[in-house]
Coordinates of C-alpha atoms and ligand atoms in Angstrom, one line a residue:
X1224 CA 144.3 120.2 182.0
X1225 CA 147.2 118.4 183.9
X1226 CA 148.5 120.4 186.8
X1227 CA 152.0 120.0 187.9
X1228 CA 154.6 121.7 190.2
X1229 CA 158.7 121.9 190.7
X1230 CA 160.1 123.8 193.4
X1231 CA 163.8 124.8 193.5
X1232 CA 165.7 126.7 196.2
X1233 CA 169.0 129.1 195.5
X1234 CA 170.6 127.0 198.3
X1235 CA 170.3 123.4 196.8
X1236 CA 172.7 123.1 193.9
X1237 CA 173.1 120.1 191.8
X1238 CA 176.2 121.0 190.5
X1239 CA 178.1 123.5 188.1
X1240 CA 177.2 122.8 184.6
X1241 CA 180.1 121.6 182.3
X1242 CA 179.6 123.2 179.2
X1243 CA 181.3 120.2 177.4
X1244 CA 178.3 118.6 177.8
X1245 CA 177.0 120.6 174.7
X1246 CA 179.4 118.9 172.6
X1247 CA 178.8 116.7 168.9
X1248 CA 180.3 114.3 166.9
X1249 CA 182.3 114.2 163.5
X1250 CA 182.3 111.0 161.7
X1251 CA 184.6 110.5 158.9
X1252 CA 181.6 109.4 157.3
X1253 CA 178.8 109.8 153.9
X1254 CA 178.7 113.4 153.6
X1255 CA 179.5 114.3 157.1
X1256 CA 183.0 115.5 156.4
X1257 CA 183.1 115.7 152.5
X1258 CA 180.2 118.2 151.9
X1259 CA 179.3 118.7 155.4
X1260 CA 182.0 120.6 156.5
X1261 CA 184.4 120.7 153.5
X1262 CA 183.3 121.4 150.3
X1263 CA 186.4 123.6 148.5
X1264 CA 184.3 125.8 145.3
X1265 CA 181.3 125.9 147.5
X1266 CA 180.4 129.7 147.6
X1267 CA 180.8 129.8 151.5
X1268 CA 184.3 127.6 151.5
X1269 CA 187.5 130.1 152.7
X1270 CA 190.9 129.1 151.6
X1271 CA 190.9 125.8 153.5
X1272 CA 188.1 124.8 151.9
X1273 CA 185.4 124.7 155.4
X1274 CA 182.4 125.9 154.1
X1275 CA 181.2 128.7 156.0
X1276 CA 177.4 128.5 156.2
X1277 CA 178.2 125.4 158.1
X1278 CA 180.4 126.9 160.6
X1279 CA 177.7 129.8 161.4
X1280 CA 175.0 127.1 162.1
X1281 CA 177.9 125.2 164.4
X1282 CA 178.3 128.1 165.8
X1283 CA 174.3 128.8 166.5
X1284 CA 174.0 125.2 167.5
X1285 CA 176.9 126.5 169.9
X1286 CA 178.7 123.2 170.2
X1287 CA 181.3 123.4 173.3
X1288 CA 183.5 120.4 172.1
X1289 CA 183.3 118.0 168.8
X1290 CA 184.6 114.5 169.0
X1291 CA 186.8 112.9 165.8
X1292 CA 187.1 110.7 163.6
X1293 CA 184.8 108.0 164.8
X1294 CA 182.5 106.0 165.4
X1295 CA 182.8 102.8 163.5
X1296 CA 185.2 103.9 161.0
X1297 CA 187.8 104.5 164.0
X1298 CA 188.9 100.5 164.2
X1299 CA 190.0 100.2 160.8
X1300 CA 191.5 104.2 161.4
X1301 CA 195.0 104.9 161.1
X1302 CA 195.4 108.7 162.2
X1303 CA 199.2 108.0 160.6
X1304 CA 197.5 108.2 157.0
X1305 CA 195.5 111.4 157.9
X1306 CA 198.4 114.0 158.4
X1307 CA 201.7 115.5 156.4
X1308 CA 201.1 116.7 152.3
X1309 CA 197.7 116.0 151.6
X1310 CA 198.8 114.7 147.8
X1311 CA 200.9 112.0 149.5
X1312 CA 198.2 110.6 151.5
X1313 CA 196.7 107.1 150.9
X1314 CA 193.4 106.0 149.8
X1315 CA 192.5 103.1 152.5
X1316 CA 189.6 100.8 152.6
X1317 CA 187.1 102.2 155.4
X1318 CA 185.3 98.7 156.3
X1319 CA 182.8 99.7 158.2
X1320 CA 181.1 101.2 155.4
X1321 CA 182.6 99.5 152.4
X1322 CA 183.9 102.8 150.9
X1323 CA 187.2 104.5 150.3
X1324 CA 188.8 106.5 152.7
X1325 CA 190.8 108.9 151.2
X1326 CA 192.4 111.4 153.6
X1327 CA 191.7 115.0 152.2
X1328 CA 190.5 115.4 155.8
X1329 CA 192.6 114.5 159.0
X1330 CA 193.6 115.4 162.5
X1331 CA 194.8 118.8 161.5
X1332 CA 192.4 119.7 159.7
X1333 CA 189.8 119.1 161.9
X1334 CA 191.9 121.2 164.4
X1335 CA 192.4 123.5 162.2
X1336 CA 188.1 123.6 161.9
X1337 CA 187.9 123.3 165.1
X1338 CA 189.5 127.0 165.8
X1339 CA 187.3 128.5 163.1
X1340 CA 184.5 127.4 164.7
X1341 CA 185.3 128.1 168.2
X1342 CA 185.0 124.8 169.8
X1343 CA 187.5 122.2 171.4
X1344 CA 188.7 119.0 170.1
X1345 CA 188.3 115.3 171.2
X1346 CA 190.1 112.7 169.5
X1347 CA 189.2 109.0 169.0
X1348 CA 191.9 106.6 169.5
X1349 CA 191.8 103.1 167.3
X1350 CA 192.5 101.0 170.1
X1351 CA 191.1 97.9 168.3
X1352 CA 193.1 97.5 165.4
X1353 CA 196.6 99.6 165.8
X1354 CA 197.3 99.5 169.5
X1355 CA 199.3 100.5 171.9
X1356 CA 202.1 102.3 170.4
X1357 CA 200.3 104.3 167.6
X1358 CA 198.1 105.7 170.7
X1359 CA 201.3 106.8 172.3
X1360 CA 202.8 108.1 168.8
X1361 CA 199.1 110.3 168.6
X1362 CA 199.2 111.9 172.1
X1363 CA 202.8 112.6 171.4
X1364 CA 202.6 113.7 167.9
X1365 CA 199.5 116.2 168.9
X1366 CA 200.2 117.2 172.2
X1367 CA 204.3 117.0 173.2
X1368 CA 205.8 120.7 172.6
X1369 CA 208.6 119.2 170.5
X1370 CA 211.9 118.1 170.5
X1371 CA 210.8 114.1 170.1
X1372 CA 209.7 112.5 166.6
X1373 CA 206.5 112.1 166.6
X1374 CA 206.3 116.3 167.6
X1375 CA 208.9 117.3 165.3
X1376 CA 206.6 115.4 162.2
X1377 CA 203.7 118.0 163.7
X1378 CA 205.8 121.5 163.2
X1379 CA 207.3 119.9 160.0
X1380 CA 203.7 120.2 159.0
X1381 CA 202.8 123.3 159.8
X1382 CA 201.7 123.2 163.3
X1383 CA 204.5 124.5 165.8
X1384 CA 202.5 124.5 168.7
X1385 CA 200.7 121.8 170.3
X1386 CA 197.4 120.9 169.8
X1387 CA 196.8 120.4 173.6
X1388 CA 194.1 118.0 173.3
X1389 CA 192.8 117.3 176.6
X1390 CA 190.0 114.3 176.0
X1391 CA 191.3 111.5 174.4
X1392 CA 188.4 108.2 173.9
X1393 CA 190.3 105.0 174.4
X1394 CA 188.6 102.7 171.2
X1395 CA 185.1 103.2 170.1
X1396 CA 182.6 100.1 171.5
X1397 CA 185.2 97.9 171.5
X1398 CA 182.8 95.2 172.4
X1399 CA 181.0 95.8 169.4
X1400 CA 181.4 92.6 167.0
X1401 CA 181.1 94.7 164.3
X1402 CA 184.4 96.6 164.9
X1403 CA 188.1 95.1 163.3
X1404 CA 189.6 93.8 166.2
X1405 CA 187.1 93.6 169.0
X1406 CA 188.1 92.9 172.5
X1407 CA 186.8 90.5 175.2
X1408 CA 186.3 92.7 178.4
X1409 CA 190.1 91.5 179.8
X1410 CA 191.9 92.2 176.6
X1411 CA 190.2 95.6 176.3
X1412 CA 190.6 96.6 180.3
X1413 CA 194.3 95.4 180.4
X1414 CA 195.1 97.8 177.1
X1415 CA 193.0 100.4 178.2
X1416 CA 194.7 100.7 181.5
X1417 CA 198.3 100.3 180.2
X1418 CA 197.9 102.9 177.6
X1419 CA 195.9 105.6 179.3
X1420 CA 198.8 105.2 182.2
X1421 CA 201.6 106.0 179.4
X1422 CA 199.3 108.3 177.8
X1423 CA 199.3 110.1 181.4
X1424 CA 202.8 110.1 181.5
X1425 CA 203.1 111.9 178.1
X1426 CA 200.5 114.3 179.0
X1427 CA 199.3 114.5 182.7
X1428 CA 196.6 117.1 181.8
X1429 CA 194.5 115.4 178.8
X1430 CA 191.3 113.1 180.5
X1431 CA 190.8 109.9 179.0
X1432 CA 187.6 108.2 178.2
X1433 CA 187.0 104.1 179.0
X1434 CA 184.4 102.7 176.9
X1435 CA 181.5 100.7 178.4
X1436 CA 179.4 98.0 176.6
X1437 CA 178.1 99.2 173.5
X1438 CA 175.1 99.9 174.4
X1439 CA 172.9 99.2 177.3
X1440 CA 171.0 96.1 175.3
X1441 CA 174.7 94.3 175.2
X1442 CA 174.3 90.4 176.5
X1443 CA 177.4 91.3 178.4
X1444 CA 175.9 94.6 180.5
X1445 CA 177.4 94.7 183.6
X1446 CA 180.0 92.1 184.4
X1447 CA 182.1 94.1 180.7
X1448 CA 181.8 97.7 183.0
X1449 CA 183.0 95.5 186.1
X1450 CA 186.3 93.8 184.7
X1451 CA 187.1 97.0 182.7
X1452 CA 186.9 99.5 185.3
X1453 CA 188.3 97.2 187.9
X1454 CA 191.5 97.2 185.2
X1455 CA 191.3 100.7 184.4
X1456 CA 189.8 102.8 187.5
X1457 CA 193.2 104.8 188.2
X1458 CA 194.2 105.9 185.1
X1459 CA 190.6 106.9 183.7
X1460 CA 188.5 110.0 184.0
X1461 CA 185.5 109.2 182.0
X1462 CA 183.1 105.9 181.5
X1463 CA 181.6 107.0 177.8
X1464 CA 178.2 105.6 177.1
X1465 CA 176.5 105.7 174.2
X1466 CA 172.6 105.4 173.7
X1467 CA 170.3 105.5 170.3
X1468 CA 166.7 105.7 170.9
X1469 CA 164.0 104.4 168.9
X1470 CA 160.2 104.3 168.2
X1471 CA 159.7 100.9 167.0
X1472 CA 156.2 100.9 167.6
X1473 CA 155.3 104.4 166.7
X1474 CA 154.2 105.0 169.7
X1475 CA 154.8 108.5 170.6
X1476 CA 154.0 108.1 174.5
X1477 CA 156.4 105.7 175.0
X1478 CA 159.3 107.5 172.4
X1479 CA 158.9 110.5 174.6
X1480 CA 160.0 108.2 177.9
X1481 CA 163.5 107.4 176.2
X1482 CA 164.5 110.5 177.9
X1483 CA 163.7 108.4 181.0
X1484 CA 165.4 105.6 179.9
X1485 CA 168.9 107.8 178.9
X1486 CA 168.5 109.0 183.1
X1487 CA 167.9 105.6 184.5
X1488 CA 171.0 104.3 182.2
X1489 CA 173.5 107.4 183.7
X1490 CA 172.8 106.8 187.1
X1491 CA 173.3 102.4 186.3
X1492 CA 176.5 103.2 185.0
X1493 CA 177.5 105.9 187.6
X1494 CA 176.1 103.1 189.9
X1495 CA 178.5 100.7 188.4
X1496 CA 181.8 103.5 188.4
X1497 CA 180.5 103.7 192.7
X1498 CA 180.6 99.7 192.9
X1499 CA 184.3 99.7 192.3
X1500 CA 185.6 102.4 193.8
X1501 CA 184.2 101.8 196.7
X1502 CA 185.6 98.1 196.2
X1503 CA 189.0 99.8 196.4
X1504 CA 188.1 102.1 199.2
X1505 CA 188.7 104.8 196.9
X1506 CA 187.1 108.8 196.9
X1507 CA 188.0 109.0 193.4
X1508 CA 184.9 109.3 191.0
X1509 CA 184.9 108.5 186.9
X1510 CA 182.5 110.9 185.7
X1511 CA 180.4 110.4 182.1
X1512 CA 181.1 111.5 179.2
X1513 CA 178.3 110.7 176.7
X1514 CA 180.3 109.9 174.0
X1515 CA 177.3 109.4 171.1
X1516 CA 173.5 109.9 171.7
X1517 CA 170.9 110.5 169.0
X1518 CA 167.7 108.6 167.6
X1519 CA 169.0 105.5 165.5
X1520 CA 167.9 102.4 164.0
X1521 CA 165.5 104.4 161.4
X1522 CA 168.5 103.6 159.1
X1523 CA 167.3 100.8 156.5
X1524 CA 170.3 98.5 156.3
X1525 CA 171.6 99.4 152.4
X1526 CA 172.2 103.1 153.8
X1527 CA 174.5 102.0 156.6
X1528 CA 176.7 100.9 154.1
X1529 CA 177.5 100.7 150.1
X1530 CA 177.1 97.8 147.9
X1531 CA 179.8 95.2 148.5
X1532 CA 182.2 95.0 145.8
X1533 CA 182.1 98.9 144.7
X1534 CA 184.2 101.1 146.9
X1535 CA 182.9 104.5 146.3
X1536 CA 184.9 107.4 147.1
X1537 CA 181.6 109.5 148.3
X1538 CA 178.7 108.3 149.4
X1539 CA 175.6 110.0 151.4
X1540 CA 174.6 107.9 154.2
X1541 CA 171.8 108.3 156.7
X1542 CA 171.0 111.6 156.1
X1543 CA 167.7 110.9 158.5
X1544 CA 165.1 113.7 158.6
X1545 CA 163.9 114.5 161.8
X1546 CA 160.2 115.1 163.2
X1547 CA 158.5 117.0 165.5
X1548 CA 158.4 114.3 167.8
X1549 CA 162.1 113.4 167.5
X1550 CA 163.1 116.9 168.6
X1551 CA 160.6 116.7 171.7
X1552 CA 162.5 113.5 172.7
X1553 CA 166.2 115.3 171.3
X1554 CA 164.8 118.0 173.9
X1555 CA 164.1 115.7 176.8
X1556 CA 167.4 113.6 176.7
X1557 CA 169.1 117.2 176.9
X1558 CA 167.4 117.7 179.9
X1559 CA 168.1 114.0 181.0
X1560 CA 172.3 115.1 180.7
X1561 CA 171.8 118.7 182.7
X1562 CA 169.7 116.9 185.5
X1563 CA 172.6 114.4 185.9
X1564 CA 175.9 117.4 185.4
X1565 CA 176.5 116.0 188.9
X1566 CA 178.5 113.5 187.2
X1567 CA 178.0 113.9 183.1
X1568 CA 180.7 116.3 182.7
X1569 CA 181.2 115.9 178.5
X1570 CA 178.2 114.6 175.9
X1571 CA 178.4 114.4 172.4
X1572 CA 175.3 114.5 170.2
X1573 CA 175.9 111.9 167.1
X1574 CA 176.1 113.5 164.7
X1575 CA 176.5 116.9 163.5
X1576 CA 176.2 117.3 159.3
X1577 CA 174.2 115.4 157.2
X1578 CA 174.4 111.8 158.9
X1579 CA 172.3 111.9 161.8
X1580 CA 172.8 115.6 162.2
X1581 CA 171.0 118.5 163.2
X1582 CA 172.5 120.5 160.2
X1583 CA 172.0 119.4 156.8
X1584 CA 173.5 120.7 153.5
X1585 CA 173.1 120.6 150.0
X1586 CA 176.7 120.0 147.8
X1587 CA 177.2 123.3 146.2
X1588 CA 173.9 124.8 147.8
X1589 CA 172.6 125.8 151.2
X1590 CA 172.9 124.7 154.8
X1591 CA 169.9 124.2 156.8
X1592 CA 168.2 123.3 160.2
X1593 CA 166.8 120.4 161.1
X1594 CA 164.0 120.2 163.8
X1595 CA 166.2 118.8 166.5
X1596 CA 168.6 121.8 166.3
X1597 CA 166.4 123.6 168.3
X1598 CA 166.2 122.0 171.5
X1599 CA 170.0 121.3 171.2
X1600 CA 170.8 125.4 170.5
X1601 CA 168.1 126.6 172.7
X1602 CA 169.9 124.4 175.8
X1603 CA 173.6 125.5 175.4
X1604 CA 172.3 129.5 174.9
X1605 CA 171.2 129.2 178.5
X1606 CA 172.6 126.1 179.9
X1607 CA 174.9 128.2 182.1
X1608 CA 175.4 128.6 185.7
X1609 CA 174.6 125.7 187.7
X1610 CA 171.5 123.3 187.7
X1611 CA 169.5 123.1 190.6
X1612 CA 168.1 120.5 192.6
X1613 CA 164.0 120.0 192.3
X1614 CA 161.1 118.3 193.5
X1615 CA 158.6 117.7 191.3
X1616 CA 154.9 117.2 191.3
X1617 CA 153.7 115.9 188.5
X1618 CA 151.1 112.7 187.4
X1619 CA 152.7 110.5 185.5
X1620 CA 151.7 108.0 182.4
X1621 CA 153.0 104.0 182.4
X1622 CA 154.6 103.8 178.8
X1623 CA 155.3 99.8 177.6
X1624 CA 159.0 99.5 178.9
X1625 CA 159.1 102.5 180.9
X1626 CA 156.9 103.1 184.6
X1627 CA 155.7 105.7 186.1
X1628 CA 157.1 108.7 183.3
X1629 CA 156.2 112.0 184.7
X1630 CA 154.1 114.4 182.3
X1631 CA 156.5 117.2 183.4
X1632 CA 159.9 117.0 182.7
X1633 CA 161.4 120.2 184.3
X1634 CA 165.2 121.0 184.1
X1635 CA 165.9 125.0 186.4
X1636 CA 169.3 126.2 186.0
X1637 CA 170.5 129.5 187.7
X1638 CA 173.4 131.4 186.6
X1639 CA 174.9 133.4 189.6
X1640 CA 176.9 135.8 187.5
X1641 CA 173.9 137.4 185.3
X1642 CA 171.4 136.6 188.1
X1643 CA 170.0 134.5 185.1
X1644 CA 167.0 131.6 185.9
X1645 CA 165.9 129.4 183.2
X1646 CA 163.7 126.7 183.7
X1647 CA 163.2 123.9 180.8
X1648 CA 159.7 122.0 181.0
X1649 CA 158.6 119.5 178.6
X1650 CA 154.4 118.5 178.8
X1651 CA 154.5 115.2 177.7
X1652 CA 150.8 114.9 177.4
X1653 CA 150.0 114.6 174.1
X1654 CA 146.2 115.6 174.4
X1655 CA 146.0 118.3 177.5
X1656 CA 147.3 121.5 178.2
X1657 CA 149.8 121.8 181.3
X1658 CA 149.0 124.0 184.1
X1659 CA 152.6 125.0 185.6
X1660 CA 153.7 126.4 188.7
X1661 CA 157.3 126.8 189.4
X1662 CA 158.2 127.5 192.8
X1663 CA 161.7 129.9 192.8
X1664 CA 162.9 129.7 196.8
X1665 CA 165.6 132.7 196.8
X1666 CA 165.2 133.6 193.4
X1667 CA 162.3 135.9 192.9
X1668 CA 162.8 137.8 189.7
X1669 CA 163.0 141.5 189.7
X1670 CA 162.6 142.3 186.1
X1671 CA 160.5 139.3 185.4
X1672 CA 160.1 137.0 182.3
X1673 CA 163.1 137.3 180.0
X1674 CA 162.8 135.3 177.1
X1675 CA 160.7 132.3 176.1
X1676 CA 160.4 129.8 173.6
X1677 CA 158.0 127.2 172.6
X1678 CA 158.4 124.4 170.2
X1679 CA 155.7 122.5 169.5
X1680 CA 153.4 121.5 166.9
X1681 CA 150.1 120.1 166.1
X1682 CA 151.4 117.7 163.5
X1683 CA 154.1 115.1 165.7
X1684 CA 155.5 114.2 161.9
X1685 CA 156.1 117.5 160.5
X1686 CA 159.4 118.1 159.4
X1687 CA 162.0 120.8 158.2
X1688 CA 163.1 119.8 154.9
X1689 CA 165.5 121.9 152.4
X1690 CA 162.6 123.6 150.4
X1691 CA 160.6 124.8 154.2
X1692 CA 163.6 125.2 156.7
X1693 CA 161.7 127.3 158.5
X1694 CA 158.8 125.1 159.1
X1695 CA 159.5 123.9 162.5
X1696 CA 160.9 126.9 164.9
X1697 CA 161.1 127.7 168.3
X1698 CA 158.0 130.1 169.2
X1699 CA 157.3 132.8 171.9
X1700 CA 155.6 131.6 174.9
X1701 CA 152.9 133.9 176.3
X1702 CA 151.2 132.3 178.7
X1703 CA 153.9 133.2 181.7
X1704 CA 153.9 135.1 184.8
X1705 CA 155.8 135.4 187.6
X1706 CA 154.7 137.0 191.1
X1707 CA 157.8 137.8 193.5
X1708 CA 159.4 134.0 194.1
X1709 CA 156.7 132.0 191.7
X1710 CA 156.0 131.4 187.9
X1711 CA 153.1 130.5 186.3
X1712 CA 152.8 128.9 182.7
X1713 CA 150.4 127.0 180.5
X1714 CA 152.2 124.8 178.5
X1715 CA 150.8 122.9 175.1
X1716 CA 150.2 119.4 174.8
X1717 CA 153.2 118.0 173.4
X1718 CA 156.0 121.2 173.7
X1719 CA 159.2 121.8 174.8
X1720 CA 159.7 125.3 176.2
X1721 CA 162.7 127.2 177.8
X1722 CA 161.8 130.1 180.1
X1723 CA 164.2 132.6 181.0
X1724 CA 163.9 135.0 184.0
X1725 CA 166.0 137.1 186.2
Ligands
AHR1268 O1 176.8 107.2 164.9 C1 176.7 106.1 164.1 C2 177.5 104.9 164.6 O2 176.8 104.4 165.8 C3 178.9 105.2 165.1 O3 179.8 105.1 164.0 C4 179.1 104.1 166.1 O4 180.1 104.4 167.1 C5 177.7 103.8 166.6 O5 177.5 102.4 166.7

C-alpha cells in the first residue's frame, strides 16, 4: 500500500479556472468534419446537415471552445474558398494530406455548429502561405459590424451580425518544415507582430495566439520562442504550445510521467514569456493557450496521408483507438493544465471526431465514446471555481526520461459559489493500492461526499470499441470518507478518480 498526502487551505488560491481550457480541436481533416460532424441523410443530421448524436456527446464532453480549421491543412488554407454559395465553392488540393479539399464545410458553418453546440469559436489563421492581408480581410470579414467589404460579403451571406471571434491563432507551427511556406523565427516574429497589431486595430477585443516551436523536441527550442516573442510581446496574448505524447517503449510507468513532462514544458515556456518581459521591464504577462495536445505518433505513416497521385475526396485517417492506459495519461495531462490555470488560460485537446478524437462515429450509424472521453468530461463537469494551491506528500518512482514522478497526482479545485470541493487524484502505482488523506484547511464538508468516480481497470489495453462502448466507464468510488476538515480514500492501482464534496 503506498500512503500519500495533499493538503490545501481555502486561503491559498492558485488562480480562477478559465473554462476555455476545456476546449478541442476541429481539423478539416479524414472523417473529422465529413462524417464526424456533418453527415446530411444521417438519421440524427437537422436541416444543416450536423448530425446530432455528435453534438449531444460534444455537449457531454462539455467542450468550452473548439479551434478551426487546422492543424496542418491550415498553410495550404484559404478561408476565401470556404464561405458564400456552397455550389460555387472550389475543390483545392489540401497538401498536407494529399486529398481534395472541397469546401462543403467552412467558417460559417462551423459557426453556425458552434451555436448548436453551445461552445465558442477559435479560428486558425494561414499565416504561412496567404499572409498578411487575407488575415486582415478574415478578422474583418468575421468580426467588423459592417459597412466595409470584407463585412458586407458576411451579411450577403447570411450572417448580419458579427461573428465576434475573440481568439485568433496566428499560423499553425510555422517552424514546422512540413508546412507550405514555413518561416525562419525572424520572418515569422516580424509577421506575427505586424499583423496581430493591425488585427488589434480592427478588433481591440479578440486575443491572439503566437506560435512557439513546434514542439518541445524542435533543434531550434529556445532561441525560435526568444526572437519571436522579443518581435511580438505587445501585440500578443497567448504563446500556443502544442505537445503529443508517446509510449515508444510500452512502458506504462514512464507513459504515465508524460503528464509530468506537459508541466515541466508550461512552466519552460512561461519561463521563456518571463525572460522577455522582464527584458523590457514590462508587468505584462502572455498567458498559454495549449493549442493541440493528445497522444500521437501511433499513426503508421500511410494513415497520415493518401497515396500520392490519387486525390481522394474522403478519406478516414487516424482514427486511433484509445486504451485504458492512454485515458489515465489523457487524465493526468488534464490535471497537468488545471495545476498550471495560473497562466494556461485556453487548451485545446486534438482532436475531437474520429481523428484522434474522443468521439468516434460510424457513417450512417452511431456515435460513440472512446476511453479518454472520460477523464476529459469528468474534468470540465467540475472543473469550476478556482484551483487551489497544494503540498503534496507522496513517494515517487524514477521513469527513463522523467525523475522523481510522484505516485500521486492530486489536482483540489473549490468552487465558492456552490461551496463545491473536488479533488482529482491519479495513483500511478501500477501494482499497490493508495492510501489517501486529503487535508481540507477551511473547507470541512457539511454534507459530506458528493459524487465519485473511478476509472480504472485491470487490463491497461482494454479498449471501447463500436460493438462494446460501454466497456470502459467511469465507476463509483466507495472507499471515501471525510471527518470535519479531512478525506480519506483508497485508491486502485492504476485509476483516475474525481471526488466531489461540499
Ligand atoms: O493533430 C494532428 C496534427 O498534428 C495537426 O494537423 C498539426 O498541427 C500537428 O502537427
Amino acid at each position: 500500500m503506498v500512503k500519500a498526502s495533499v493538503t490545501v487551505s481555502a486561503d491559498f488560491v492558485l488562480s480562477d479556472i478559465d473554462r476555455r481550457i476545456f476546449g478541442n480541436f476541429i481539423e478539416q481533416m479524414g472523417r473529422q468534419v465529413y462524417g464526424g460532424i456533418w453527415e446530411p441523410g444521417h438519421p440524427t443530421a437537422d436541416e444543416h446537415g450536423f448530425r446530432h448524436d455528435v453534438i449531444e456527446l460534444v455537449r457531454e464532453l462539455g467542450v468550452t471552445i473548439v479551434r478551426y480549421p487546422g492543424g496542418n491543412i491550415l498553410s495550404g488554407y484559404n478561408w476565401k474558398d470556404g464561405i458564400g454559395p456552397r455550389e460555387q465553392r472550389p475543390r483545392t488540393l489540401d497538401l498536407s494530406r494529399y486529398v481534395i479539399e472541397t469546401h462543403k464545410i467552412g467558417t460559417n458553418e462551423f459557426i453556425d455548429w458552434c451555436k448548436v453546440v453551445g461552445t465558442e469559436p477559435m479560428l486558425a489563421i494561414n499565416l504561412e502561405s496567404q499572409g498578411f492581408q487575407s488575415a486582415l480581410d478574415y478578422v474583418e470579414y468575421c468580426n467588423h459590424k459592417g459597412g466595409s467589404k470584407w463585412s458586407d460579403l458576411r451579411i450577403e451571406h447570411g450572417y448580419a451580425e458579427p461573428h465576434k471571434v475573440k481568439v485568433w491563432c496566428l499560423g499553425n507551427e510555422p517552424d514546422g518544415w512540413w508546412q507550405i511556406g514555413a518561416h525562419s523565427a525572424e520572418t515569422y516574429g516580424r509577421l506575427a507582430a505586424e499583423t496581430a497589431k493591425a488585427i488589434k486595430w480592427i478588433d481591440p477585443d479578440t486575443q491572439l495566439t503566437l506560435a512557439p516551436s513546434a514542439a518541445r523536441g524542435m533543434p531550434h527550442y529556445g532561441e525560435w520562442e526568444r526572437i519571436v516573442l522579443e518581435d511580438a510581446f505587445d501585440y500578443v496574448d497567448f504563446i500556443c504550445p502544442h505537445m503529443y505524447f508517446k509510449n515508444d517503449h510500452n512502458d506504462t510507468a514512464e507513459y504515465l510521467a508524460w503528464a509530468d513532462q506537459m508541466d515541466g514544458y508550461i512552466k519552460e515556456i512561461v519561463a521563456m514569456c518571463d525572460a522577455v518581459a522582464g527584458k523590457r521591464r514590462s508587468t505584462k504577462r502572455i498567458m498559454v493557450s495549449f493549442d493541440e495536445w493528445n497522444i500521437g505518433a501511433r499513426w503508421p505513416i500511410e494513415e497520415k496521408k493518401a497515396p500520392r497521385g490519387k486525390w481522394p475526396e474522403r478519406l478516414p485517417l487516424i482514427e486511433e483507438s484509445y486504451t485504458v492506459e492512454d485515458m489515465l495519461l489523457i487524465g493526468g495531462a488534464m490535471q497537468a493544465l488545471l495545476n498550471n490555470a495560473d497562466r494556461v488560460k485556453v487548451a485545446c485537446f486534438a482532436q475531437l471526431v474520429n481523428c484522434i478524437a474522443p468521439i468516434m462515429t460510424v457513417d450512417g450509424g452511431p456515435a460513440w465514446r472512446q476511453t479518454i472521453f472520460w477523464p476529459l468530461s469528468l474534468a470540465s463537469k467540475y472543473g469550476h471555481g478556482q484551483v487551489l494551491r497544494q503540498v503534496v506528500d507522496s513517494p515517487s518512482y524514477s521513469a527513463k526520461t522523467w525523475h522523481d514522478v510522484p505516485y500521486l497526482l492530486s489536482t483540489v479545485m473549490h468552487d465558492a459559489s456552490t461551496g463545491q470541493t473536488v479533488v482529482i487524484a491519479a495513483n500511478r502505482h501500477l501494482a499497490e493500492e493508495m492510501d489517501l488523506t486529503v487535508n481540507l484547511k477551511g473547507l470541512g464538508a457539511s454534507r459530506g461526499v458528493v459524487e465519485t468516480h473511478e476509472l480504472a481497470n485491470p487490463d491497461l489495453k482494454a479498449v471501447n470499441s463500436v460493438d462494446h462502448p460501454d466497456n470502459i466507464v467511469p465507476r463509483k468510488l466507495d472507499s471515501v470518507s471525510v471527518d470535519g476538515e479531512v478525506l480519506k480514500a483508497k485508491l486502485k492501482p492504476a485509476s483516475w478518480n474525481v471526488i466531489a464534496i461540499r
